[in-house]
Coordinates of C-alpha atoms in Angstrom, one line a residue:
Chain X
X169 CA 2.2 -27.9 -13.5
X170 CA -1.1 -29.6 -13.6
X171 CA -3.8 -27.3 -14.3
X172 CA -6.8 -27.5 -12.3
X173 CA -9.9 -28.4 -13.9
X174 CA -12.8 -30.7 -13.0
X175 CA -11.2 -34.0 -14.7
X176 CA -7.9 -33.5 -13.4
X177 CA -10.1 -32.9 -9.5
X178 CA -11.7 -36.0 -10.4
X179 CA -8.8 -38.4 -11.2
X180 CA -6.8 -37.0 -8.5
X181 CA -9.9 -37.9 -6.2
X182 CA -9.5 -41.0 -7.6
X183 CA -5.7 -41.6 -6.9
X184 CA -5.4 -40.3 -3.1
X185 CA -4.6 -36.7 -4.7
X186 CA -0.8 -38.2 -5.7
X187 CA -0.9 -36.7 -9.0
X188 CA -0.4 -33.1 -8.7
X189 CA 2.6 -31.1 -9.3
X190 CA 4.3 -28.5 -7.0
X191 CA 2.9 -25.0 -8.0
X192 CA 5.6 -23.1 -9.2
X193 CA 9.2 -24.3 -9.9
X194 CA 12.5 -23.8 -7.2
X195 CA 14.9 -22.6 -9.6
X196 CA 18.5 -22.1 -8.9
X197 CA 19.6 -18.8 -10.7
X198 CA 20.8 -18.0 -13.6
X199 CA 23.9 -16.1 -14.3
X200 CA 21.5 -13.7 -16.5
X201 CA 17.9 -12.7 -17.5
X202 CA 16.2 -10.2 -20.0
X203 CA 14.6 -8.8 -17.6
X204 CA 15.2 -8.9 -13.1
X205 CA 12.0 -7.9 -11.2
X206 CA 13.1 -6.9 -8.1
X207 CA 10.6 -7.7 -5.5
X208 CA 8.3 -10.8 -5.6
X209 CA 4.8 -9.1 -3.8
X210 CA 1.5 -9.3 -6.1
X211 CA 3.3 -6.4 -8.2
X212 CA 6.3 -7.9 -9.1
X213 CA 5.2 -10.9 -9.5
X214 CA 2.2 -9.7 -12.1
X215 CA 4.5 -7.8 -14.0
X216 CA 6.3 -10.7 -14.7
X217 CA 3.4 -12.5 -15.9
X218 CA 2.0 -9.9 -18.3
X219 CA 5.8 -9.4 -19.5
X220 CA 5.4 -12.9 -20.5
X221 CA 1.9 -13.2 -21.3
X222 CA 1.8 -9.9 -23.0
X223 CA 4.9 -8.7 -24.6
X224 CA 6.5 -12.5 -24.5
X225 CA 9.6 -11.7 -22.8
X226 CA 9.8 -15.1 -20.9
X227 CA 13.9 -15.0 -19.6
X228 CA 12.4 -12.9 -16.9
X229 CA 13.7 -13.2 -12.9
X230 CA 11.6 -12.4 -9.9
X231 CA 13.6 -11.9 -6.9
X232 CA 12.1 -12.2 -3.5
X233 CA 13.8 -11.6 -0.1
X234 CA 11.4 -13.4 1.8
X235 CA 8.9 -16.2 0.3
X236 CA 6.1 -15.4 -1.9
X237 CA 3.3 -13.7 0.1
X238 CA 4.9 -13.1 3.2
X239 CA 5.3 -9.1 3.2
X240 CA 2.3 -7.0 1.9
X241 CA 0.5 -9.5 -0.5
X242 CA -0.3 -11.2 2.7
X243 CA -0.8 -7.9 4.8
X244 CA -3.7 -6.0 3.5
X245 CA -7.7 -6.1 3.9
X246 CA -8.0 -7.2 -0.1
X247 CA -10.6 -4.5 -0.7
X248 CA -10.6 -3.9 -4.6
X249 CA -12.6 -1.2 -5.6
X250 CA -12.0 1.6 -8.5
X251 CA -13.9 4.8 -7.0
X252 CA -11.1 7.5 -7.9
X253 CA -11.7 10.4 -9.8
X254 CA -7.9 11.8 -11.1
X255 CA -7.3 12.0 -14.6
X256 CA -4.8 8.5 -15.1
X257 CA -6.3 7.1 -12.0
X258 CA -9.9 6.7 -12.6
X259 CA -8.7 4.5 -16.1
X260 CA -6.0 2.8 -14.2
X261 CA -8.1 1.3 -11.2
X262 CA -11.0 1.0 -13.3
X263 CA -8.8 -1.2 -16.1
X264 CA -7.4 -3.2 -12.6
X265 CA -10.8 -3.6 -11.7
X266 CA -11.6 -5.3 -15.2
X267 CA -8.9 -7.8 -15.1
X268 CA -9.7 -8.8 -11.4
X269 CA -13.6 -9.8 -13.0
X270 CA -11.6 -12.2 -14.9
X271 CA -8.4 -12.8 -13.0
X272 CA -9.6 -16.5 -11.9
X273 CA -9.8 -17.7 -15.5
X274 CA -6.6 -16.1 -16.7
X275 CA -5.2 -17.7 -14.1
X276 CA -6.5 -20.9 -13.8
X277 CA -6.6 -20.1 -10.2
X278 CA -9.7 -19.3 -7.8
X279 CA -8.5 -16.1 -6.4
X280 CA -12.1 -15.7 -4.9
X281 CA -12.9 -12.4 -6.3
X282 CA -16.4 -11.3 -4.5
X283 CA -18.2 -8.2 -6.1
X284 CA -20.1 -8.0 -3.1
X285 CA -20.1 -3.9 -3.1
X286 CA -18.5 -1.3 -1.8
X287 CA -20.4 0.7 0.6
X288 CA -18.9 4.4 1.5
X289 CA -21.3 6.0 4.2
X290 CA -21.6 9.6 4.1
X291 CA -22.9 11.1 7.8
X292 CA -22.9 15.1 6.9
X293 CA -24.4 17.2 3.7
X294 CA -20.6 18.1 3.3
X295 CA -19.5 14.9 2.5
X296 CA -22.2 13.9 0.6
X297 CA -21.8 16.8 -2.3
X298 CA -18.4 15.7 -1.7
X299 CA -18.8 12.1 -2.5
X300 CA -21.2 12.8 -5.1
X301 CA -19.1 14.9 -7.4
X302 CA -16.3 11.5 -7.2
X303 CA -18.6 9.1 -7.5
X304 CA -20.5 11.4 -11.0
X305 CA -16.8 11.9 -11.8
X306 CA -16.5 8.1 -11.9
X307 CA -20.1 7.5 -13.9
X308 CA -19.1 10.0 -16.8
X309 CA -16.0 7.9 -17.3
X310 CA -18.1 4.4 -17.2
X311 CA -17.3 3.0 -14.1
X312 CA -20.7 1.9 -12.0
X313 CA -21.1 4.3 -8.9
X314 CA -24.5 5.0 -7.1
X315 CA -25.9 6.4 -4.0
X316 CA -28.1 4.6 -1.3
X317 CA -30.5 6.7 0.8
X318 CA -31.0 6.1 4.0
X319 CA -33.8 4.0 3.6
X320 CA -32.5 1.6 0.7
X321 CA -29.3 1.7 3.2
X322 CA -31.6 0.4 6.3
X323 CA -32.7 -2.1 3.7
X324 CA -29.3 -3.7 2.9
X325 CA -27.6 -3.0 6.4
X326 CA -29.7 -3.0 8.9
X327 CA -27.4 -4.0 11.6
X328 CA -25.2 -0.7 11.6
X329 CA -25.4 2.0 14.0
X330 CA -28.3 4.3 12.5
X331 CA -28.5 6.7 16.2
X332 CA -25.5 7.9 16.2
X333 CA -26.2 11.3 17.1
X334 CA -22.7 12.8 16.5
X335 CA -22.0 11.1 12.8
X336 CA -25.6 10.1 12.4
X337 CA -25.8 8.1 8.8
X338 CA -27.3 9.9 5.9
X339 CA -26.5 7.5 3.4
X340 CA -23.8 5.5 1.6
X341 CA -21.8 5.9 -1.9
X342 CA -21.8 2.5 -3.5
X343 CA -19.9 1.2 -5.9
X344 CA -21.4 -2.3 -6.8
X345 CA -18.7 -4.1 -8.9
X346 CA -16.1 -3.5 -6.2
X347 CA -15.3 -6.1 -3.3
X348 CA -12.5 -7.8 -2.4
X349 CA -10.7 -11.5 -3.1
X350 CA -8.5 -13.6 -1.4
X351 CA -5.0 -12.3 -1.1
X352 CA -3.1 -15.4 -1.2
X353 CA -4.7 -16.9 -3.9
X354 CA -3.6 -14.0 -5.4
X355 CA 0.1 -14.2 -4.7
X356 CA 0.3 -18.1 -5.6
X357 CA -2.6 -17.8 -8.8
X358 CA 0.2 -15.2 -10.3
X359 CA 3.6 -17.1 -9.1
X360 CA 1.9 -20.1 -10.7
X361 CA 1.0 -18.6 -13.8
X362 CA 4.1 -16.6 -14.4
X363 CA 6.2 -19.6 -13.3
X364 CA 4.4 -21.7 -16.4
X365 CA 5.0 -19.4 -18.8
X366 CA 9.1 -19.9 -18.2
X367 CA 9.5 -17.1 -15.4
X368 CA 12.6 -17.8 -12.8
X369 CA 10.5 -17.4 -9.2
X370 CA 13.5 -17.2 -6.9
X371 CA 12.6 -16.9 -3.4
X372 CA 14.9 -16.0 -0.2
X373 CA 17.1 -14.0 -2.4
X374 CA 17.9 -10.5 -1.4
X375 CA 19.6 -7.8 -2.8
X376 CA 22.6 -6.8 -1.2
X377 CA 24.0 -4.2 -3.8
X378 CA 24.3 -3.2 -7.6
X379 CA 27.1 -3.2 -9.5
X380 CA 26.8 0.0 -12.5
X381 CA 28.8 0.0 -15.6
X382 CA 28.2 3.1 -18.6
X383 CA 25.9 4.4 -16.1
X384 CA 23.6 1.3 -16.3
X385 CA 23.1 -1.6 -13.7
X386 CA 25.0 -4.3 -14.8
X387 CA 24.4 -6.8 -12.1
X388 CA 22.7 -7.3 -9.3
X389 CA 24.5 -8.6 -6.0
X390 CA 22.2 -10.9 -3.6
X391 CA 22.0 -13.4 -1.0
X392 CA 22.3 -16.1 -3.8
X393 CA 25.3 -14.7 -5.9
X394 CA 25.5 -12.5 -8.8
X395 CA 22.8 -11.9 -11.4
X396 CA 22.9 -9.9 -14.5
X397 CA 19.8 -8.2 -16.0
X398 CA 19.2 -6.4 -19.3
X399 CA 16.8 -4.2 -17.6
X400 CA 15.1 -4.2 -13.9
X401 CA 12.6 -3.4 -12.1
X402 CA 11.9 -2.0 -8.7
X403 CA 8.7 -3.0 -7.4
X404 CA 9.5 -3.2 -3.2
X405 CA 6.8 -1.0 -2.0
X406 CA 7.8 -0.4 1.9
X407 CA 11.4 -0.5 1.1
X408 CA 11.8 1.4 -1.7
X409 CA 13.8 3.7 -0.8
X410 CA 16.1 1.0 0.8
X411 CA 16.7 -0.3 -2.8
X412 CA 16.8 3.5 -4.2
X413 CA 20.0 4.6 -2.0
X414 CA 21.6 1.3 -2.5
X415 CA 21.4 2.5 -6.5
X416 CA 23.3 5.7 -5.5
X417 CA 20.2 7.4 -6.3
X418 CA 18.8 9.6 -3.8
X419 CA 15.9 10.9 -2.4
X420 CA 12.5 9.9 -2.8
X421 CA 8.9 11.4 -2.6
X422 CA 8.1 8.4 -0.1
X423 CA 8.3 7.6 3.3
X424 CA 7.8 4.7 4.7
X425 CA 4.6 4.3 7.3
X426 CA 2.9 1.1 8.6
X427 CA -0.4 -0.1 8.8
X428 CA -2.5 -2.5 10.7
X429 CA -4.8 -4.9 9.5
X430 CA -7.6 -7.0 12.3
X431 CA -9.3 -10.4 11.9
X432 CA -11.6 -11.7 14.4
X433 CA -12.7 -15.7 14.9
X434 CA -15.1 -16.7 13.0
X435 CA -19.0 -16.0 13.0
X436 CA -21.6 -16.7 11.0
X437 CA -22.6 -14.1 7.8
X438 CA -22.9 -11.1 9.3
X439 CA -21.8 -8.7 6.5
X440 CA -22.6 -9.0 3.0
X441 CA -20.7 -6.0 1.9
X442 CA -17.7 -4.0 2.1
X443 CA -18.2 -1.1 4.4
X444 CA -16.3 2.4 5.3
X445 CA -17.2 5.0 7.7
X446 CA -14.9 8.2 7.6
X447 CA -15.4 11.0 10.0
X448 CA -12.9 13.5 11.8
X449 CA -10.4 11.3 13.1
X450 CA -11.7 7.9 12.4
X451 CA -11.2 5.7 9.8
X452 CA -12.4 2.1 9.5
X453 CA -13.1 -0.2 6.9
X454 CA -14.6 -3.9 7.5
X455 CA -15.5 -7.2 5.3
X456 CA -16.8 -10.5 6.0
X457 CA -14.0 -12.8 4.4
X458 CA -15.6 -16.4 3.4
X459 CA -14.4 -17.9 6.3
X460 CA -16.2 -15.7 8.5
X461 CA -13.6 -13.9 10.1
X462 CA -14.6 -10.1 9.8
X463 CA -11.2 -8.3 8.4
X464 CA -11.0 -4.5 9.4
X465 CA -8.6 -1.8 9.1
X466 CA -8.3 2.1 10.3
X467 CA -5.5 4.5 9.9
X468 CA -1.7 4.4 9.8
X469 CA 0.1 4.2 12.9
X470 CA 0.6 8.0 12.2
X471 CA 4.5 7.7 12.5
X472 CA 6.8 6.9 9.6
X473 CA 8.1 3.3 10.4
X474 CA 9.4 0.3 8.7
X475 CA 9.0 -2.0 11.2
X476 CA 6.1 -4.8 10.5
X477 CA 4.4 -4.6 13.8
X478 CA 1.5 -2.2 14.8
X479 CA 1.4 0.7 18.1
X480 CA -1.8 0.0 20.6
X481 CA -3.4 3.9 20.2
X482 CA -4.1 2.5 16.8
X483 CA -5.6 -0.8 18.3
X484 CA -7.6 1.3 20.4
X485 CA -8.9 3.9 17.8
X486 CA -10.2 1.4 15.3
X487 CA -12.1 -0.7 18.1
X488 CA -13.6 2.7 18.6
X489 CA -14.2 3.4 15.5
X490 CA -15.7 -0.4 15.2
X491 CA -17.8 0.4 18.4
X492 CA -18.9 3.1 17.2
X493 CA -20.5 1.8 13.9
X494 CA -20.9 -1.7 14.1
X495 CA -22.0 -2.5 17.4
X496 CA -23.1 -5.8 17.4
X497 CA -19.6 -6.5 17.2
X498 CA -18.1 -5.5 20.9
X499 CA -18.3 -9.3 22.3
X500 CA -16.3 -10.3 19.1
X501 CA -12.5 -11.6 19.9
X502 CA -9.9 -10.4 17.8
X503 CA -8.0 -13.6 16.5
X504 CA -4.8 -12.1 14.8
X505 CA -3.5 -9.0 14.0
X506 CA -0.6 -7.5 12.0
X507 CA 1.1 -4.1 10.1
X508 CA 2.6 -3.7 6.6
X509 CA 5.1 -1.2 5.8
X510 CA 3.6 1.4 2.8
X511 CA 5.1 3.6 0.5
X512 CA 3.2 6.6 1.6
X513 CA 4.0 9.1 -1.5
X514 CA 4.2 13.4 -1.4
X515 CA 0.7 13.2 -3.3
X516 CA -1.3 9.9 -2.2
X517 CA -0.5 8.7 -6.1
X518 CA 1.9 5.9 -7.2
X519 CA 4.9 5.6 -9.8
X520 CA 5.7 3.7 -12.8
X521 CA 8.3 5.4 -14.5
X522 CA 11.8 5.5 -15.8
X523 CA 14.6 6.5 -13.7
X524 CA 17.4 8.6 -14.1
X525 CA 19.4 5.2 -14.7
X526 CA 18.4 4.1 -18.5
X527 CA 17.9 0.5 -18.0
X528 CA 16.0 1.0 -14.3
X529 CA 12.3 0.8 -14.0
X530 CA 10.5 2.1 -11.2
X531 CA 7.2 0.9 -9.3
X532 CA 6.5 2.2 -6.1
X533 CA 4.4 4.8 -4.2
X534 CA 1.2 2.5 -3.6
X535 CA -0.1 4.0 -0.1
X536 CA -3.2 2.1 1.3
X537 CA -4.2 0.9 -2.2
X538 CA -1.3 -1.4 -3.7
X539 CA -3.9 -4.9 -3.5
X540 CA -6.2 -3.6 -6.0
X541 CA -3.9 -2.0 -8.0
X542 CA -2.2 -5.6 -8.7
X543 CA -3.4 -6.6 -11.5
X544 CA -3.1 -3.3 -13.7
X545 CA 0.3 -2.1 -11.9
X546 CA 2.1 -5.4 -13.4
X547 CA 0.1 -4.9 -16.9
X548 CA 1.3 -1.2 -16.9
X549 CA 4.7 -1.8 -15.6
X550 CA 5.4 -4.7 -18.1
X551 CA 4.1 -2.2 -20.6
X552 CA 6.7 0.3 -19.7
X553 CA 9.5 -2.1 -19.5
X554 CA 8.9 -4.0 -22.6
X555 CA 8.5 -0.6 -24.4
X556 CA 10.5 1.8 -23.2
X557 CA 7.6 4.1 -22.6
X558 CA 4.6 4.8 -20.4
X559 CA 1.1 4.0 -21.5
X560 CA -1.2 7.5 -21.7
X561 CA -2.8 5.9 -17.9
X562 CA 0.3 6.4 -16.3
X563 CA 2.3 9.0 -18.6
X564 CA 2.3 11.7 -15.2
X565 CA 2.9 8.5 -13.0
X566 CA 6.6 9.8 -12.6
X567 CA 8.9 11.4 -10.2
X568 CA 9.2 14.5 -12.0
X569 CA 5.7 15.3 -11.5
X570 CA 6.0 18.0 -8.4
X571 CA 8.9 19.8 -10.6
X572 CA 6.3 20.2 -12.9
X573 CA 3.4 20.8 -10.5
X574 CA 1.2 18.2 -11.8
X575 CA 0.6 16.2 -8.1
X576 CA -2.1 13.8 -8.4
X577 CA -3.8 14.4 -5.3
X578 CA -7.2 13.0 -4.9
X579 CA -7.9 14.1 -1.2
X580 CA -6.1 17.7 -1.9
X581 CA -3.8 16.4 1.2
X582 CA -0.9 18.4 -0.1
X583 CA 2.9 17.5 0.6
X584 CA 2.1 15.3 4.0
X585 CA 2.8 11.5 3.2
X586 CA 0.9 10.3 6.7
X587 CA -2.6 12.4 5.4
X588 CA -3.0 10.3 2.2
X589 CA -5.3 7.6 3.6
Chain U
X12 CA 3.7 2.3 23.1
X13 CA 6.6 4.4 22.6
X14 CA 7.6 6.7 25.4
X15 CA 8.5 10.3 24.9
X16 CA 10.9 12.0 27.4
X17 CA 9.9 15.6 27.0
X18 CA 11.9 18.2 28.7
X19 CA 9.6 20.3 29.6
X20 CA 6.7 17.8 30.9
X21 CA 8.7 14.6 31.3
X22 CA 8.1 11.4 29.8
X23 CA 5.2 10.6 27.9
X24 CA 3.0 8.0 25.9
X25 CA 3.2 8.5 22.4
X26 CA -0.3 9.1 22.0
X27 CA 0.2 12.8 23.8
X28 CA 2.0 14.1 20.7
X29 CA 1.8 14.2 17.1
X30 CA 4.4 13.3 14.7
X31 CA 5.8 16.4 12.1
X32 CA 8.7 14.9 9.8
X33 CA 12.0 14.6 9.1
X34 CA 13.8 17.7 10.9
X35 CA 16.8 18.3 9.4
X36 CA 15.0 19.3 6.0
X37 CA 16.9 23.0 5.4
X38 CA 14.6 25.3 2.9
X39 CA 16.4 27.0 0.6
X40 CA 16.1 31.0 0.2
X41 CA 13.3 32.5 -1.4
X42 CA 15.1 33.2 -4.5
X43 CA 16.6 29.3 -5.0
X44 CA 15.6 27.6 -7.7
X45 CA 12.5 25.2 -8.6
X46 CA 14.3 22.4 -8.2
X47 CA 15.8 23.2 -4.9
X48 CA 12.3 23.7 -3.4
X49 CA 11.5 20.7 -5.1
X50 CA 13.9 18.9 -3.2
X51 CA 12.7 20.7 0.0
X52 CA 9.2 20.1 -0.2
X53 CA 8.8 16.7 -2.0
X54 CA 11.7 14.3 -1.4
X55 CA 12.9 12.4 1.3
X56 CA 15.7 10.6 2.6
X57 CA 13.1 8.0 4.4
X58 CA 16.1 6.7 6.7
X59 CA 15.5 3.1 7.5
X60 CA 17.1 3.2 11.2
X61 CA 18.7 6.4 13.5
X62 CA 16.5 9.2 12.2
X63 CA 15.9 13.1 13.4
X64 CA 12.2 13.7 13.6
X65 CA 9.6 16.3 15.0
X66 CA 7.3 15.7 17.2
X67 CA 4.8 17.8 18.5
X68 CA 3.7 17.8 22.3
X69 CA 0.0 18.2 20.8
X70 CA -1.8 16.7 24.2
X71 CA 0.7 18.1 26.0
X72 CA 2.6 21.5 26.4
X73 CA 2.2 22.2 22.7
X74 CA 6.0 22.4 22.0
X75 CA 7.8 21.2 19.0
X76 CA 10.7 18.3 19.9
X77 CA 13.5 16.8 17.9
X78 CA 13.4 13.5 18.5
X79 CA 16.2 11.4 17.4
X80 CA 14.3 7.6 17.1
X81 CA 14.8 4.7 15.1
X82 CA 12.5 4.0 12.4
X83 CA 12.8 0.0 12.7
X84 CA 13.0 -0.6 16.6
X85 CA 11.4 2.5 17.6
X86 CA 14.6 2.8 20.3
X87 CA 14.6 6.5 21.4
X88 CA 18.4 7.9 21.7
X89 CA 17.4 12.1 22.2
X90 CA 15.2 14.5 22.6
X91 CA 15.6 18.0 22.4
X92 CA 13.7 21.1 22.0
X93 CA 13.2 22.0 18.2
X94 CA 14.2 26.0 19.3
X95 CA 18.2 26.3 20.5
X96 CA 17.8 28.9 22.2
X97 CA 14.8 26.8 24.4
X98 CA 17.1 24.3 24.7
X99 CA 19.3 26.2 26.7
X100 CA 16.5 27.5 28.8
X101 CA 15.9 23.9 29.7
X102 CA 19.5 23.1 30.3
X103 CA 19.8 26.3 32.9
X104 CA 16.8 25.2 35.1
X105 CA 18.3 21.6 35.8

């Protein structure tokens, strides 16, 4: 693999580009691994790398049904923020948000990480006491939070919809360090990396069964015959529970909802920041990506589904919702658009965890929020695997947190999957 | 869109009703154990394919439905009211 740097740029320019190497090997599989990821999205695919980087466990497996960033690494709005306020969430996001500021460099890979802010706007008293108490929450732990007035708001936006006499804007809760990257880069800057340090990538490999023995998984059945692993892990958000019942293990906290994701044509810089407005029964987020598509997103399609195409009412609410704050952008023409299956979990919260099966590792449950989460989910999971146990962050991050009564709830939703947004 | 055949109104765009959850959840009795409302309240079977649901005729007649659906094609096979004893109300006046 040829790293890139500035002299190997300049030979290359010098050569007709003829030098570089493919970007992550095509391995045929091996009979047997230390450790099988199961799933080869930006989680499984980072767990792999910090198992190796971290813990140097490099006879590691990434199995992916599809090709690398074709299901959710390549179907989100790549917002990466870390404004919760949860005990073992606030650390967790806010450690994710950390290694994103230096993903490119341990990488070796431009994953075009903008901290370009992220902009909450608050349009009632209500919310803003509301959004206050998070974002202080979020200050006493050291994580940057702030809040724009009206007028500092005007300043920095001026093209939003300030006469909106039903949600008029009073402000906006900021968190400065937050933006968003590119989500392939992401994908491929991982697969690359993991692949260097001796991970097996192996792509259009699916998992047909499991095969247990002493109440372990001995082997794993897929469309490119049978591998053994010491120890696996799930990490399939959307289909988790697919892969949970084929274990013989049951029922989950999860169900399975889609959501859409919009990008319009191109235009020029319009939108220097990341911004959400959330009132009643809208929802809407919207960036600028460096191409100068804007990329939006609103609500689930508010049925559980696992199919990876979006409803119209949806369509429809979040070009109101667009309308409604932004405008200037009711001539723009929508150029593509496209729903990904989430694990939407009892409490809004996600899961790395053992399972009841000893040599099964569990990562799932990521809602709207799995592309920021990347980063720390693989460096937690690979924590748990290589270890045996859960780092303090995620020590309530389990299944058997409802039993006990310790739900992780940040919007107080309660037992609804479709309400966590 | 997916279309709705409700038996008392008729069929319907999805956007009229609302969508409850899995319906054949059965809560235990008052007295059964944590675990068992555990079960009840938290976990899911998350069907991928033919799946009983409940829908609610929110824009509509406000009645509860059981809608049998799938979750990958969205193909609709039933729909009935959630109450039996409606159900044969409805099944008298064809």
């Amino acid at each position: 693999m040829t790293k890139f740097n500035a002299w190997n740029v300049i030979k290359n320019g010098l050569n007709g580009q003829s030098y570089w190497t493919r970007q992550w090997r095509d391995p045929e599989p091996k009979s047997s691994y230390d450790v099988v990821i199961i799933g080869g999205g930006l989680h499984g695919l980072a767990t792999a790398y910090y198992l190796a980087k971290n813990h140097n466990i490099k006879n590691v497996a990434v199995l992916e049904k599809g090709w690398i960033g074709g299901g959710n690494a390549g179907r989100n709005t790549t917002i990466v923020r870390s404004n919760y306020m949860m005990p073992g969430n606030h650390e967790f996001y806010e450690h994710s948000l950390k290694l994103w500021e230096n993903l490119s460099h341990e990488l070796n890979y431009n994953v075009m990480f903008s901290q370009r802010a992220h902009v909450s706007l608050f349009h009632s008293p209500g919310a803003k006491d509301s959004v206050s108490r998070i974002y202080n929450i979020m200050r006493l732990h050291g994580t940057d939070a702030e809040l724009w007035d009206l007028k500092t708001l005007k300043k920095k936006i001026p093209h939003l919809n300030y006469h909106n006499s039903r949600f008029p804007i009073l402000g906006a809760a900021v968190q400065k360090r937050a933006g968003n990257a590119r989500h392939d880069a992401v994908a491929w800057g991982y697969a690359r990396a993991a692949d260097t340090l001796g991970v097996d990538i192996l792509q259009n490999c699916e998992v047909t069964g499991f095969t247990r023995k002493n109440g372990n998984i001995e082997s794993i059945q897929t469309s490119r015959g049978i591998i053994k692993g010491k120890k696996i892990g799930f990490a399939v958000a959307g289909n988790t529970s697919v892969l949970w019942q084929m274990a013989e293990l049951g029922n989950l906290p999860i169900e399975s909802h889609k959501l859409q994701a919009f990008v319009s044509e191109a235009v020029k810089p319009l939108l220097d920041q990341v911004v959400v407005y959330g009132v009643g029964g809208a929802h809407f987020y919207i960036s600028q990506s460096d191409k100068g598509s804007m990329v939006f997103g609103g609500d689930l399609d508010w049925y559980k589904s696992y199919a990876q195409r979006g409803n119209l009412p949806m369509v429809q609410d979040v070009a109101e919702a667009a309308m409604a704050i932004f405008p200037s952008l009711g001539r723009i023409r929508l150029l593509r658009h496209w729903a990904g299956v989430m694990d939407m979990t009892m409490d809004g919260s996600f899961f790395i965890c053992k399972t009841p099966i000893s040599n099964l590792y569990l990562n799932a449950g990521w809602n709207y929020g799995g592309f920021k989460a990347s980063p720390a989910s693989g460096w937690y999971f690979a924590d748990l695997i290589a270890n045996e146990s859960p780092h303090n962050y995620v020590q309530n991050h389990n299944l058997e947190r409802f039993e006990k009564g310790i739900n992780i709830d940040e919007r107080g939703a309660g037992p609804d999957p479709k309400l966590h947004g | 869109m997916i279309r709705i055949n409700c038996p008392y109104c008729g069929e319907r765009d999805h956007s009229e009703f609302s969508y409850g959850g899995d319906a054949t959840i059965n809560y235990p009795s008052l007295d059964a154990s944590e675990k068992e409302w555990t079960e009840a309240i938290f976990f899911r079977k998350n069907i991928k394919g033919f799946q009983f649901e409940t829908w609610h005729h929110s824009n509509g007649c406000r009645m509860w439905l059981v809608v049998e659906r799938s979750t990958v094609t969205h193909e609709i096979k039933s729909v009935k009211p959630c109450n039996p004893n409606l159900q044969k109300v409805v099944e008298n006046n064809k």
